[in-house]
Short mmCIF file of C-alpha atoms in Angstrom, two decimals:
data_model
loop_
_atom_site.label_atom_id
_atom_site.label_comp_id
_atom_site.label_asym_id
_atom_site.label_seq_id
_atom_site.Cartn_x
_atom_site.Cartn_y
_atom_site.Cartn_z
CA MET A 237 54.06 6.19 112.31
CA ALA A 238 57.68 7.22 112.08
CA GLU A 239 58.73 10.09 114.26
CA THR A 240 59.72 13.16 112.28
CA LYS A 241 63.13 14.64 113.00
CA PRO A 242 63.39 18.28 113.95
CA ALA A 243 64.81 20.59 111.34
CA LYS A 244 68.49 21.47 111.58
CA LYS A 245 69.26 24.81 113.15
CA ALA A 246 72.83 25.11 111.93
CA PRO A 247 72.09 27.94 109.47
CA GLN A 248 70.37 29.92 112.20
CA LYS A 249 73.32 29.41 114.54
CA LEU A 250 75.70 30.46 111.79
CA ALA A 251 73.64 33.55 111.06
CA SER A 252 73.50 34.50 114.71
CA LYS A 253 77.25 33.95 115.01
CA THR A 254 77.81 36.21 112.05
CA LEU A 255 75.61 38.88 113.55
CA LYS A 256 77.52 38.71 116.81
CA LEU A 257 80.79 39.15 115.01
CA THR A 258 79.37 42.08 113.06
CA SER A 259 77.85 43.69 116.14
CA LYS A 260 81.19 43.47 117.98
CA GLY A 261 82.95 45.12 115.09
CA LYS A 262 85.44 42.30 114.55
CA VAL A 263 87.09 42.06 111.15
CA LYS A 264 88.18 38.66 109.88
CA TRP A 265 90.88 38.66 107.19
CA THR A 266 90.07 36.03 104.59
CA ARG A 267 91.93 34.49 101.68
CA ASP A 268 89.83 36.57 99.28
CA ASP A 269 91.07 39.74 100.97
CA THR A 270 94.66 38.63 100.49
CA GLU A 271 94.14 37.87 96.80
CA LEU A 272 92.37 41.17 96.16
CA THR A 273 95.08 43.09 98.02
CA ILE A 274 97.84 41.49 95.95
CA LEU A 275 95.83 42.18 92.81
CA ALA A 276 95.43 45.86 93.71
CA LEU A 277 99.03 46.32 94.89
CA PRO A 278 100.60 47.18 91.46
CA THR A 279 97.91 49.79 90.78
CA THR A 280 98.36 51.26 94.26
CA VAL A 281 102.13 51.55 93.79
CA TRP A 282 101.64 53.13 90.36
CA PHE A 283 99.26 55.77 91.75
CA ILE A 284 101.60 56.57 94.64
CA LEU A 285 104.65 57.00 92.39
CA PHE A 286 103.09 58.76 89.41
CA VAL A 287 100.00 60.53 90.83
CA TYR A 288 100.34 61.36 94.53
CA LEU A 289 104.09 61.99 94.92
CA PRO A 290 104.22 64.40 91.94
CA MET A 291 101.44 66.43 93.59
CA PHE A 292 104.18 67.88 95.79
CA GLY A 293 105.18 69.89 92.73
CA ILE A 294 102.09 72.07 92.88
CA ILE A 295 104.00 74.43 95.16
CA ILE A 296 105.83 75.58 92.01
CA ALA A 297 102.62 77.51 91.17
CA PHE A 298 103.22 79.64 94.29
CA LYS A 299 106.94 80.24 93.75
CA ASP A 300 109.21 82.08 91.36
CA TYR A 301 111.02 78.88 90.47
CA THR A 302 114.52 79.13 89.05
CA LEU A 303 116.90 76.22 88.58
CA THR A 304 120.12 76.80 90.52
CA ALA A 305 123.28 75.06 89.37
CA GLY A 306 124.48 72.33 91.69
CA LYS A 307 121.31 72.17 93.80
CA GLY A 308 119.07 70.06 91.59
CA PHE A 309 115.32 70.26 91.36
CA LEU A 310 114.41 69.94 95.05
CA GLY A 311 117.15 72.28 96.25
CA SER A 312 116.19 74.91 93.69
CA LEU A 313 112.52 74.50 94.59
CA MET A 314 113.18 75.09 98.29
CA ASP A 315 115.38 78.13 97.63
CA SER A 316 112.97 79.78 95.18
CA PRO A 317 111.05 82.70 96.73
CA TRP A 318 107.34 82.51 97.45
CA VAL A 319 105.17 84.79 95.32
CA GLY A 320 101.73 83.77 96.55
CA PHE A 321 99.05 84.09 93.87
CA LYS A 322 101.17 86.30 91.61
CA ASN A 323 101.51 83.52 89.01
CA PHE A 324 97.74 83.04 88.94
CA LYS A 325 97.20 86.78 88.50
CA TYR A 326 99.52 86.69 85.49
CA PHE A 327 97.60 83.79 83.93
CA PHE A 328 94.17 85.33 84.53
CA GLY A 329 95.40 88.66 83.24
CA LEU A 330 96.51 87.34 79.85
CA ARG A 331 94.80 89.11 76.96
CA ASP A 332 93.69 85.87 75.33
CA PHE A 333 92.56 84.14 78.57
CA PRO A 334 88.82 84.82 78.01
CA MET A 335 89.06 83.52 74.43
CA VAL A 336 90.91 80.36 75.50
CA LEU A 337 88.46 79.71 78.32
CA ARG A 338 85.50 80.26 75.98
CA ASN A 339 86.86 77.83 73.38
CA THR A 340 87.55 75.16 75.97
CA ILE A 341 84.09 75.28 77.53
CA LEU A 342 82.11 75.59 74.28
CA TYR A 343 83.94 72.76 72.53
CA ASN A 344 83.53 70.50 75.54
CA LEU A 345 79.84 71.27 75.86
CA VAL A 346 79.34 70.18 72.25
CA PHE A 347 81.48 67.09 72.81
CA ILE A 348 79.51 66.09 75.93
CA VAL A 349 76.20 66.21 74.08
CA LEU A 350 77.44 64.43 70.96
CA ASP A 351 79.37 61.81 72.96
CA ILE A 352 76.12 60.73 74.57
CA VAL A 353 73.55 61.09 71.80
CA LEU A 354 75.49 59.58 68.90
CA PRO A 355 77.07 56.56 70.65
CA VAL A 356 73.84 55.61 72.40
CA GLY A 357 71.84 55.82 69.17
CA LEU A 358 74.48 53.93 67.20
CA ALA A 359 74.77 51.24 69.87
CA MET A 360 71.01 50.64 69.76
CA ILE A 361 71.07 50.44 65.96
CA ILE A 362 73.92 47.92 65.86
CA ASN A 363 72.33 45.88 68.64
CA ASN A 364 69.26 45.42 66.43
CA LEU A 365 71.21 44.11 63.45
CA TYR A 366 70.19 40.55 62.60
CA SER A 367 73.60 39.62 61.18
CA LYS A 368 76.10 39.19 64.01
CA LYS A 369 78.95 39.10 61.50
CA LEU A 370 78.02 42.55 60.19
CA SER A 371 77.62 43.79 63.74
CA LYS A 372 81.15 42.69 64.68
CA THR A 373 82.54 44.14 61.45
CA TYR A 374 80.96 47.55 62.07
CA GLN A 375 82.17 47.58 65.67
CA THR A 376 85.73 46.81 64.62
CA LEU A 377 85.80 49.43 61.87
CA MET A 378 84.44 52.15 64.13
CA PHE A 379 86.66 51.17 67.06
CA MET A 380 89.94 51.25 65.08
CA PRO A 381 90.36 55.08 65.01
CA HIS A 382 90.54 55.04 68.81
CA PHE A 383 93.99 53.42 68.63
CA MET A 384 95.43 55.91 66.13
CA SER A 385 97.72 58.66 67.38
CA TRP A 386 96.75 62.25 66.69
CA VAL A 387 100.19 62.76 65.18
CA VAL A 388 99.40 60.16 62.51
CA VAL A 389 95.87 61.48 62.05
CA SER A 390 97.19 65.04 61.60
CA TYR A 391 99.17 63.97 58.52
CA PHE A 392 96.08 62.41 56.97
CA VAL A 393 94.11 65.59 57.68
CA TYR A 394 96.91 67.66 56.16
CA ALA A 395 96.84 65.49 53.02
CA PHE A 396 93.14 66.26 52.69
CA LEU A 397 93.28 69.98 53.50
CA VAL A 398 96.57 71.29 52.11
CA THR A 399 95.77 74.10 49.69
CA ASP A 400 97.63 73.10 46.53
CA LYS A 401 97.62 69.32 46.44
CA GLY A 402 94.99 68.45 49.02
CA LEU A 403 92.37 65.89 48.09
CA LEU A 404 89.47 68.05 49.24
CA ASN A 405 90.57 71.03 47.14
CA ALA A 406 91.10 68.72 44.16
CA ILE A 407 87.46 67.64 44.46
CA ILE A 408 86.35 71.27 44.76
CA ARG A 409 88.32 72.23 41.64
CA ALA A 410 86.87 69.26 39.76
CA CYS A 411 83.40 70.57 40.58
CA GLY A 412 84.27 74.02 39.23
CA GLY A 413 85.12 75.69 42.53
CA LYS A 414 88.21 77.47 43.83
CA ASN A 415 90.81 76.38 46.35
CA ILE A 416 90.04 77.02 50.00
CA GLY A 417 92.86 77.92 52.36
CA TRP A 418 91.84 75.58 55.15
CA TYR A 419 94.85 76.44 57.30
CA THR A 420 94.37 80.18 56.84
CA THR A 421 90.60 80.37 57.31
CA GLY A 422 89.51 79.78 60.88
CA LYS A 423 85.73 79.67 60.41
CA TYR A 424 85.85 76.09 59.11
CA TRP A 425 87.81 74.67 62.03
CA PRO A 426 85.05 74.27 64.62
CA TYR A 427 83.33 71.87 62.22
CA ILE A 428 86.62 70.12 61.35
CA LEU A 429 87.56 69.63 65.01
CA ILE A 430 84.10 68.39 65.99
CA PHE A 431 84.08 65.96 63.06
CA MET A 432 87.55 64.62 63.94
CA HIS A 433 86.61 64.22 67.59
CA ILE A 434 83.50 62.22 66.69
CA TRP A 435 85.43 60.13 64.16
CA LYS A 436 88.03 59.14 66.76
CA THR A 437 85.89 58.64 69.87
CA LEU A 438 82.55 57.41 68.51
CA GLY A 439 83.60 53.77 68.25
CA TYR A 440 84.97 53.55 71.79
CA ASN A 441 81.95 55.21 73.38
CA MET A 442 79.62 53.07 71.29
CA VAL A 443 81.26 49.86 72.54
CA VAL A 444 80.80 51.01 76.15
CA TYR A 445 77.05 51.49 75.66
CA LEU A 446 76.74 48.38 73.51
CA ALA A 447 78.25 46.28 76.31
CA SER A 448 75.63 47.70 78.67
CA ILE A 449 72.84 46.93 76.21
CA THR A 450 73.91 43.29 75.91
CA GLY A 451 73.62 43.01 79.70
CA ILE A 452 69.95 44.02 79.73
CA ASP A 453 67.60 41.17 80.68
CA SER A 454 66.08 39.78 77.49
CA SER A 455 62.81 39.04 79.32
CA LEU A 456 62.14 42.79 79.39
CA TYR A 457 62.16 42.88 75.58
CA GLU A 458 60.01 39.75 75.41
CA ALA A 459 57.43 41.35 77.70
CA ALA A 460 57.49 44.50 75.59
CA VAL A 461 56.91 42.49 72.40
CA LEU A 462 53.97 40.70 74.01
CA ASP A 463 52.51 44.10 74.87
CA GLY A 464 52.80 45.10 71.20
CA ALA A 465 55.80 47.44 71.47
CA ASN A 466 57.73 48.10 68.25
CA LYS A 467 61.49 48.70 68.04
CA VAL A 468 61.23 52.41 68.76
CA GLN A 469 59.03 51.82 71.80
CA GLN A 470 61.37 49.09 73.04
CA ALA A 471 64.28 51.50 72.79
CA ARG A 472 62.34 54.23 74.58
CA TYR A 473 60.81 52.22 77.42
CA VAL A 474 63.35 49.40 77.89
CA THR A 475 66.79 50.25 76.49
CA LEU A 476 67.12 53.91 77.50
CA PRO A 477 65.91 53.42 81.11
CA SER A 478 68.31 50.49 81.46
CA LEU A 479 71.18 52.62 80.13
CA LYS A 480 70.43 55.48 82.51
CA PRO A 481 73.14 54.60 85.11
CA ILE A 482 75.96 54.28 82.56
CA ILE A 483 74.82 57.43 80.72
CA ILE A 484 74.90 59.42 83.97
CA MET A 485 78.30 58.00 84.89
CA MET A 486 79.78 58.93 81.50
CA PHE A 487 78.19 62.37 81.78
CA ILE A 488 79.76 63.03 85.19
CA LEU A 489 83.20 61.95 83.95
CA ALA A 490 82.84 64.14 80.86
CA VAL A 491 81.83 67.16 82.94
CA GLY A 492 85.00 66.69 84.98
CA HIS A 493 87.04 67.34 81.83
CA ILE A 494 85.12 70.42 80.73
CA PHE A 495 88.11 72.69 81.54
CA SER A 496 90.60 70.47 79.74
CA SER A 497 90.80 69.36 76.14
CA ASP A 498 92.39 66.81 73.85
CA PHE A 499 95.76 68.43 73.19
CA GLY A 500 96.46 66.24 70.16
CA LEU A 501 93.18 67.20 68.51
CA PHE A 502 93.55 70.96 68.93
CA TYR A 503 97.30 71.27 68.46
CA GLN A 504 98.41 68.46 66.16
CA VAL A 505 95.47 68.47 63.75
CA SER A 506 95.67 72.25 63.33
CA GLN A 507 99.43 72.00 62.67
CA GLY A 508 100.49 73.95 65.75
CA ALA A 509 97.47 76.19 66.40
CA ASN A 510 99.25 79.09 64.73
CA GLN A 511 97.73 82.32 63.50
CA PRO A 512 95.19 82.89 62.02
CA LEU A 513 93.71 79.69 63.52
CA THR A 514 94.66 80.47 67.11
CA SER A 515 91.41 82.20 68.05
CA TRP A 516 89.44 79.19 66.79
CA VAL A 517 91.48 76.25 68.05
CA ALA A 518 93.34 77.51 71.15
CA THR A 519 92.21 75.85 74.39
CA LEU A 520 93.60 75.78 77.93
CA ASP A 521 95.81 72.79 77.16
CA VAL A 522 97.20 74.41 74.02
CA LYS A 523 97.77 77.67 75.88
CA THR A 524 99.59 75.87 78.68
CA PHE A 525 101.89 74.17 76.19
CA LEU A 526 102.61 77.45 74.41
CA MET A 527 103.43 79.04 77.79
CA LEU A 528 105.74 76.14 78.62
CA THR A 529 107.67 76.52 75.38
CA SER A 530 107.87 80.32 75.60
CA PRO A 531 111.16 81.70 76.98
CA SER A 532 109.37 84.72 78.45
CA VAL A 533 107.06 82.69 80.69
CA THR A 534 108.34 81.20 83.94
CA LEU A 535 107.74 77.64 85.05
CA GLY A 536 105.70 78.91 88.01
CA GLN A 537 103.30 80.75 85.71
CA THR A 538 102.85 77.65 83.57
CA SER A 539 102.30 75.54 86.69
CA ALA A 540 99.63 78.00 87.83
CA ALA A 541 97.74 77.43 84.57
CA SER A 542 97.87 73.66 85.04
CA MET A 543 96.79 73.89 88.66
CA PHE A 544 93.85 76.09 87.69
CA GLN A 545 92.65 73.35 85.33
CA ALA A 546 93.08 70.65 87.97
CA VAL A 547 91.30 72.50 90.77
CA VAL A 548 88.40 73.74 88.64
CA GLY A 549 88.01 70.28 87.08
CA CYS A 550 87.83 68.69 90.53
CA ILE A 551 85.23 71.22 91.67
CA THR A 552 83.21 70.65 88.49
CA ILE A 553 83.07 66.87 88.79
CA LEU A 554 82.17 67.04 92.49
CA SER A 555 79.42 69.56 91.75
CA ALA A 556 78.01 67.41 88.94
CA ASN A 557 78.09 64.37 91.21
CA ALA A 558 76.34 66.30 94.00
CA ILE A 559 73.56 67.40 91.64
CA VAL A 560 73.07 63.85 90.35
CA ARG A 561 73.15 62.50 93.90
CA LYS A 562 70.41 64.91 94.91
CA PHE A 563 68.01 63.63 92.26
CA ASP A 564 69.15 60.01 91.93
CA LYS A 565 71.39 58.78 94.74
CA SER A 566 71.98 55.37 93.17
CA SER A 567 73.45 56.89 89.99
CA ALA A 568 76.05 59.08 91.69
CA LEU A 569 79.71 58.09 91.54
CA ILE A 570 80.55 59.26 95.05
#
């Protein structure tokens, strides 16, 4: 009878060697690390130049900044007197600050809900289409508005809503009604802005969720079919639980922008957010821009408004992440 050879112990030796290296805390630089570092280098340089270095400018919010001839930006910044939180007190003391803050938060709360419910539902519907050609066609048509500038979109909206020759008023007159002054009646604009936001962002958000749905293991659906689950039950017990991580991630990111808004939507579409639409369409971003273009407002006061948005947004996203982490640690971003 032939003598059996003992099994090779090379894998065990390799594993033990790896454990020794790990236990000693040694770090071995590999070729993969070099490739990944080179790949990340352009992004790192971009963030340093355009994100972290400009953060030095936040000190403008604590100074009465005035540009001095011959000294340039940095020289003028250093010579400008410190005013502490005086610029913030001016911003918080504005008569329309509560209205602007209310508009920003309420619009964003509606956007957060709709940007989850509608794209998820639409993604599940398109995923169940039998015709792949129709599915791709619908995705393309709904994704196209994402690439359109709000400046271009604002002209289309104006062509629909202008009082005398607008298409919408022409339809109303044809039905026996009277012209509506869309740009002089503010009560219609919450619905207009919400509709335009959904029209422009629905396709992009839908594609994000649709990509996650295509990554779900098909065996889960096969098991559900064998158990007698219909399409609604499959969506409830298979699709939605599988989409939970991406839904939570998108929710956290959306909460981080609850104190900011899409400037193009609120300013361009409303043709400048002028009266009498200001109380309906003015948000923190619009107010900051109006402060920046006003000759009576200093650059430090405008910078204070921007810094308020940045700090509160950071606190909001960290708080949302902490709450999610408390209930589901694996779904938290940080």
